């Protein structure tokens, strides 16, 4: 019966078996991007450093090709570099594809 079921389940609620405590608060500050890169510049730079072509990055992020080019230009300037190999090194990421400038 319902009253018997309620009597058995009385007490403080228990967390679901798969529930885990959050490791960080949702409003916790994020670590700063390398040398002042914005989050958009860092996303584009990270994909470029992994060997993606500008057009592929634009499609992945649903932005224009010009936006990708602008973010890369700004990232290069802020990091004091001039190419994708240097970008990969500056971000500490291995470069997978070397045929895209």
mmCIF file with all atom_site columns, C-alpha atoms in Angstrom:
data_model
loop_
_atom_site.group_PDB
_atom_site.id
_atom_site.type_symbol
_atom_site.label_atom_id
_atom_site.label_alt_id
_atom_site.label_comp_id
_atom_site.label_asym_id
_atom_site.label_entity_id
_atom_site.label_seq_id
_atom_site.pdbx_PDB_ins_code
_atom_site.Cartn_x
_atom_site.Cartn_y
_atom_site.Cartn_z
_atom_site.occupancy
_atom_site.B_iso_or_equiv
_atom_site.pdbx_formal_charge
_atom_site.auth_seq_id
_atom_site.auth_comp_id
_atom_site.auth_asym_id
_atom_site.auth_atom_id
_atom_site.pdbx_PDB_model_num
ATOM 1   C CA . UNK A 1 1   ? 0.000  0.000  0.000   1.00 0.00 ? 1   UNK A CA 1
ATOM 2   C CA . UNK A 1 2   ? 1.010  3.608  -0.420  1.00 0.00 ? 2   UNK A CA 1
ATOM 3   C CA . UNK A 1 3   ? 1.257  4.387  3.327   1.00 0.00 ? 3   UNK A CA 1
ATOM 4   C CA . UNK A 1 4   ? 3.513  1.359  3.847   1.00 0.00 ? 4   UNK A CA 1
ATOM 5   C CA . UNK A 1 5   ? 5.716  2.404  0.950   1.00 0.00 ? 5   UNK A CA 1
ATOM 6   C CA . UNK A 1 6   ? 5.964  5.946  2.292   1.00 0.00 ? 6   UNK A CA 1
ATOM 7   C CA . UNK A 1 7   ? 6.865  4.632  5.742   1.00 0.00 ? 7   UNK A CA 1
ATOM 8   C CA . UNK A 1 8   ? 9.742  2.588  4.305   1.00 0.00 ? 8   UNK A CA 1
ATOM 9   C CA . UNK A 1 9   ? 11.135 5.510  2.316   1.00 0.00 ? 9   UNK A CA 1
ATOM 10  C CA . UNK A 1 10  ? 10.810 8.080  5.095   1.00 0.00 ? 10  UNK A CA 1
ATOM 11  C CA . UNK A 1 11  ? 13.960 9.864  6.090   1.00 0.00 ? 11  UNK A CA 1
ATOM 12  C CA . UNK A 1 12  ? 16.421 12.193 4.408   1.00 0.00 ? 12  UNK A CA 1
ATOM 13  C CA . UNK A 1 13  ? 16.642 11.911 0.636   1.00 0.00 ? 13  UNK A CA 1
ATOM 14  C CA . UNK A 1 14  ? 19.581 9.931  -0.641  1.00 0.00 ? 14  UNK A CA 1
ATOM 15  C CA . UNK A 1 15  ? 21.606 10.940 -3.706  1.00 0.00 ? 15  UNK A CA 1
ATOM 16  C CA . UNK A 1 16  ? 21.252 8.850  -6.808  1.00 0.00 ? 16  UNK A CA 1
ATOM 17  C CA . UNK A 1 17  ? 23.983 6.193  -7.098  1.00 0.00 ? 17  UNK A CA 1
ATOM 18  C CA . UNK A 1 18  ? 25.544 7.988  -10.070 1.00 0.00 ? 18  UNK A CA 1
ATOM 19  C CA . UNK A 1 19  ? 25.447 11.474 -8.549  1.00 0.00 ? 19  UNK A CA 1
ATOM 20  C CA . UNK A 1 20  ? 28.868 12.979 -7.888  1.00 0.00 ? 20  UNK A CA 1
ATOM 21  C CA . UNK A 1 21  ? 29.760 16.232 -6.203  1.00 0.00 ? 21  UNK A CA 1
ATOM 22  C CA . UNK A 1 22  ? 30.790 19.017 -8.543  1.00 0.00 ? 22  UNK A CA 1
ATOM 23  C CA . UNK A 1 23  ? 34.558 19.431 -8.780  1.00 0.00 ? 23  UNK A CA 1
ATOM 24  C CA . UNK A 1 24  ? 34.360 23.177 -9.331  1.00 0.00 ? 24  UNK A CA 1
ATOM 25  C CA . UNK A 1 25  ? 31.686 25.747 -8.735  1.00 0.00 ? 25  UNK A CA 1
ATOM 26  C CA . UNK A 1 26  ? 29.893 26.854 -11.905 1.00 0.00 ? 26  UNK A CA 1
ATOM 27  C CA . UNK A 1 27  ? 30.952 30.451 -11.316 1.00 0.00 ? 27  UNK A CA 1
ATOM 28  C CA . UNK A 1 28  ? 34.576 29.619 -10.460 1.00 0.00 ? 28  UNK A CA 1
ATOM 29  C CA . UNK A 1 29  ? 37.056 31.758 -12.410 1.00 0.00 ? 29  UNK A CA 1
ATOM 30  C CA . UNK A 1 30  ? 38.668 30.057 -15.380 1.00 0.00 ? 30  UNK A CA 1
ATOM 31  C CA . UNK A 1 31  ? 42.431 30.055 -15.768 1.00 0.00 ? 31  UNK A CA 1
ATOM 32  C CA . UNK A 1 32  ? 43.645 32.855 -18.021 1.00 0.00 ? 32  UNK A CA 1
ATOM 33  C CA . UNK A 1 33  ? 44.293 32.083 -21.670 1.00 0.00 ? 33  UNK A CA 1
ATOM 34  C CA . UNK A 1 34  ? 47.936 32.097 -22.790 1.00 0.00 ? 34  UNK A CA 1
ATOM 35  C CA . UNK A 1 35  ? 49.284 35.651 -23.011 1.00 0.00 ? 35  UNK A CA 1
ATOM 36  C CA . UNK A 1 36  ? 45.883 37.296 -22.988 1.00 0.00 ? 36  UNK A CA 1
ATOM 37  C CA . UNK A 1 37  ? 44.157 35.406 -25.797 1.00 0.00 ? 37  UNK A CA 1
ATOM 38  C CA . UNK A 1 38  ? 40.387 35.694 -25.763 1.00 0.00 ? 38  UNK A CA 1
ATOM 39  C CA . UNK A 1 39  ? 38.377 32.493 -25.561 1.00 0.00 ? 39  UNK A CA 1
ATOM 40  C CA . UNK A 1 40  ? 37.480 32.817 -29.263 1.00 0.00 ? 40  UNK A CA 1
ATOM 41  C CA . UNK A 1 41  ? 41.121 33.357 -30.254 1.00 0.00 ? 41  UNK A CA 1
ATOM 42  C CA . UNK A 1 42  ? 42.154 30.376 -28.147 1.00 0.00 ? 42  UNK A CA 1
ATOM 43  C CA . UNK A 1 43  ? 39.499 28.086 -29.707 1.00 0.00 ? 43  UNK A CA 1
ATOM 44  C CA . UNK A 1 44  ? 40.619 29.021 -33.222 1.00 0.00 ? 44  UNK A CA 1
ATOM 45  C CA . UNK A 1 45  ? 44.318 28.844 -32.314 1.00 0.00 ? 45  UNK A CA 1
ATOM 46  C CA . UNK A 1 46  ? 43.888 25.430 -30.719 1.00 0.00 ? 46  UNK A CA 1
ATOM 47  C CA . UNK A 1 47  ? 42.212 23.985 -33.820 1.00 0.00 ? 47  UNK A CA 1
ATOM 48  C CA . UNK A 1 48  ? 44.833 25.575 -36.081 1.00 0.00 ? 48  UNK A CA 1
ATOM 49  C CA . UNK A 1 49  ? 47.630 24.238 -33.885 1.00 0.00 ? 49  UNK A CA 1
ATOM 50  C CA . UNK A 1 50  ? 46.188 20.751 -34.319 1.00 0.00 ? 50  UNK A CA 1
ATOM 51  C CA . UNK A 1 51  ? 46.431 21.090 -38.092 1.00 0.00 ? 51  UNK A CA 1
ATOM 52  C CA . UNK A 1 52  ? 42.921 22.095 -39.145 1.00 0.00 ? 52  UNK A CA 1
ATOM 53  C CA . UNK A 1 53  ? 42.636 24.322 -42.205 1.00 0.00 ? 53  UNK A CA 1
ATOM 54  C CA . UNK A 1 54  ? 40.993 27.726 -41.832 1.00 0.00 ? 54  UNK A CA 1
ATOM 55  C CA . UNK A 1 55  ? 37.896 26.651 -43.796 1.00 0.00 ? 55  UNK A CA 1
ATOM 56  C CA . UNK A 1 56  ? 37.489 23.567 -41.609 1.00 0.00 ? 56  UNK A CA 1
ATOM 57  C CA . UNK A 1 57  ? 37.837 25.690 -38.472 1.00 0.00 ? 57  UNK A CA 1
ATOM 58  C CA . UNK A 1 58  ? 35.195 28.100 -39.781 1.00 0.00 ? 58  UNK A CA 1
ATOM 59  C CA . UNK A 1 59  ? 32.818 25.217 -40.471 1.00 0.00 ? 59  UNK A CA 1
ATOM 60  C CA . UNK A 1 60  ? 33.502 23.605 -37.083 1.00 0.00 ? 60  UNK A CA 1
ATOM 61  C CA . UNK A 1 61  ? 32.863 26.825 -35.163 1.00 0.00 ? 61  UNK A CA 1
ATOM 62  C CA . UNK A 1 62  ? 30.112 28.073 -37.521 1.00 0.00 ? 62  UNK A CA 1
ATOM 63  C CA . UNK A 1 63  ? 31.871 31.372 -38.174 1.00 0.00 ? 63  UNK A CA 1
ATOM 64  C CA . UNK A 1 64  ? 33.117 32.989 -41.366 1.00 0.00 ? 64  UNK A CA 1
ATOM 65  C CA . UNK A 1 65  ? 36.509 32.330 -42.865 1.00 0.00 ? 65  UNK A CA 1
ATOM 66  C CA . UNK A 1 66  ? 37.361 35.994 -42.281 1.00 0.00 ? 66  UNK A CA 1
ATOM 67  C CA . UNK A 1 67  ? 36.589 35.615 -38.564 1.00 0.00 ? 67  UNK A CA 1
ATOM 68  C CA . UNK A 1 68  ? 39.006 32.686 -38.329 1.00 0.00 ? 68  UNK A CA 1
ATOM 69  C CA . UNK A 1 69  ? 41.687 34.699 -40.132 1.00 0.00 ? 69  UNK A CA 1
ATOM 70  C CA . UNK A 1 70  ? 41.188 37.669 -37.798 1.00 0.00 ? 70  UNK A CA 1
ATOM 71  C CA . UNK A 1 71  ? 41.381 35.520 -34.664 1.00 0.00 ? 71  UNK A CA 1
ATOM 72  C CA . UNK A 1 72  ? 44.569 33.855 -35.910 1.00 0.00 ? 72  UNK A CA 1
ATOM 73  C CA . UNK A 1 73  ? 46.139 37.205 -36.812 1.00 0.00 ? 73  UNK A CA 1
ATOM 74  C CA . UNK A 1 74  ? 45.386 38.558 -33.337 1.00 0.00 ? 74  UNK A CA 1
ATOM 75  C CA . UNK A 1 75  ? 46.655 35.380 -31.659 1.00 0.00 ? 75  UNK A CA 1
ATOM 76  C CA . UNK A 1 76  ? 49.901 35.459 -33.671 1.00 0.00 ? 76  UNK A CA 1
ATOM 77  C CA . UNK A 1 77  ? 50.457 39.101 -32.736 1.00 0.00 ? 77  UNK A CA 1
ATOM 78  C CA . UNK A 1 78  ? 49.764 38.540 -29.029 1.00 0.00 ? 78  UNK A CA 1
ATOM 79  C CA . UNK A 1 79  ? 52.025 35.483 -28.934 1.00 0.00 ? 79  UNK A CA 1
ATOM 80  C CA . UNK A 1 80  ? 54.773 37.110 -31.024 1.00 0.00 ? 80  UNK A CA 1
ATOM 81  C CA . UNK A 1 81  ? 54.783 34.326 -33.615 1.00 0.00 ? 81  UNK A CA 1
ATOM 82  C CA . UNK A 1 82  ? 54.281 34.004 -37.356 1.00 0.00 ? 82  UNK A CA 1
ATOM 83  C CA . UNK A 1 83  ? 53.110 30.491 -38.186 1.00 0.00 ? 83  UNK A CA 1
ATOM 84  C CA . UNK A 1 84  ? 51.196 27.401 -37.156 1.00 0.00 ? 84  UNK A CA 1
ATOM 85  C CA . UNK A 1 85  ? 54.239 25.413 -36.072 1.00 0.00 ? 85  UNK A CA 1
ATOM 86  C CA . UNK A 1 86  ? 55.172 28.228 -33.704 1.00 0.00 ? 86  UNK A CA 1
ATOM 87  C CA . UNK A 1 87  ? 51.524 28.409 -32.627 1.00 0.00 ? 87  UNK A CA 1
ATOM 88  C CA . UNK A 1 88  ? 51.489 24.717 -31.727 1.00 0.00 ? 88  UNK A CA 1
ATOM 89  C CA . UNK A 1 89  ? 54.715 25.151 -29.752 1.00 0.00 ? 89  UNK A CA 1
ATOM 90  C CA . UNK A 1 90  ? 53.408 28.265 -27.977 1.00 0.00 ? 90  UNK A CA 1
ATOM 91  C CA . UNK A 1 91  ? 50.239 26.441 -26.946 1.00 0.00 ? 91  UNK A CA 1
ATOM 92  C CA . UNK A 1 92  ? 52.124 23.268 -26.037 1.00 0.00 ? 92  UNK A CA 1
ATOM 93  C CA . UNK A 1 93  ? 50.212 21.150 -28.530 1.00 0.00 ? 93  UNK A CA 1
ATOM 94  C CA . UNK A 1 94  ? 51.538 18.681 -31.073 1.00 0.00 ? 94  UNK A CA 1
ATOM 95  C CA . UNK A 1 95  ? 50.912 19.648 -34.676 1.00 0.00 ? 95  UNK A CA 1
ATOM 96  C CA . UNK A 1 96  ? 49.318 16.842 -36.692 1.00 0.00 ? 96  UNK A CA 1
ATOM 97  C CA . UNK A 1 97  ? 49.249 18.293 -40.213 1.00 0.00 ? 97  UNK A CA 1
ATOM 98  C CA . UNK A 1 98  ? 52.075 20.383 -41.640 1.00 0.00 ? 98  UNK A CA 1
ATOM 99  C CA . UNK A 1 99  ? 50.828 21.167 -45.150 1.00 0.00 ? 99  UNK A CA 1
ATOM 100 C CA . UNK A 1 100 ? 48.529 24.058 -44.146 1.00 0.00 ? 100 UNK A CA 1
ATOM 101 C CA . UNK A 1 101 ? 50.354 27.361 -43.564 1.00 0.00 ? 101 UNK A CA 1
#
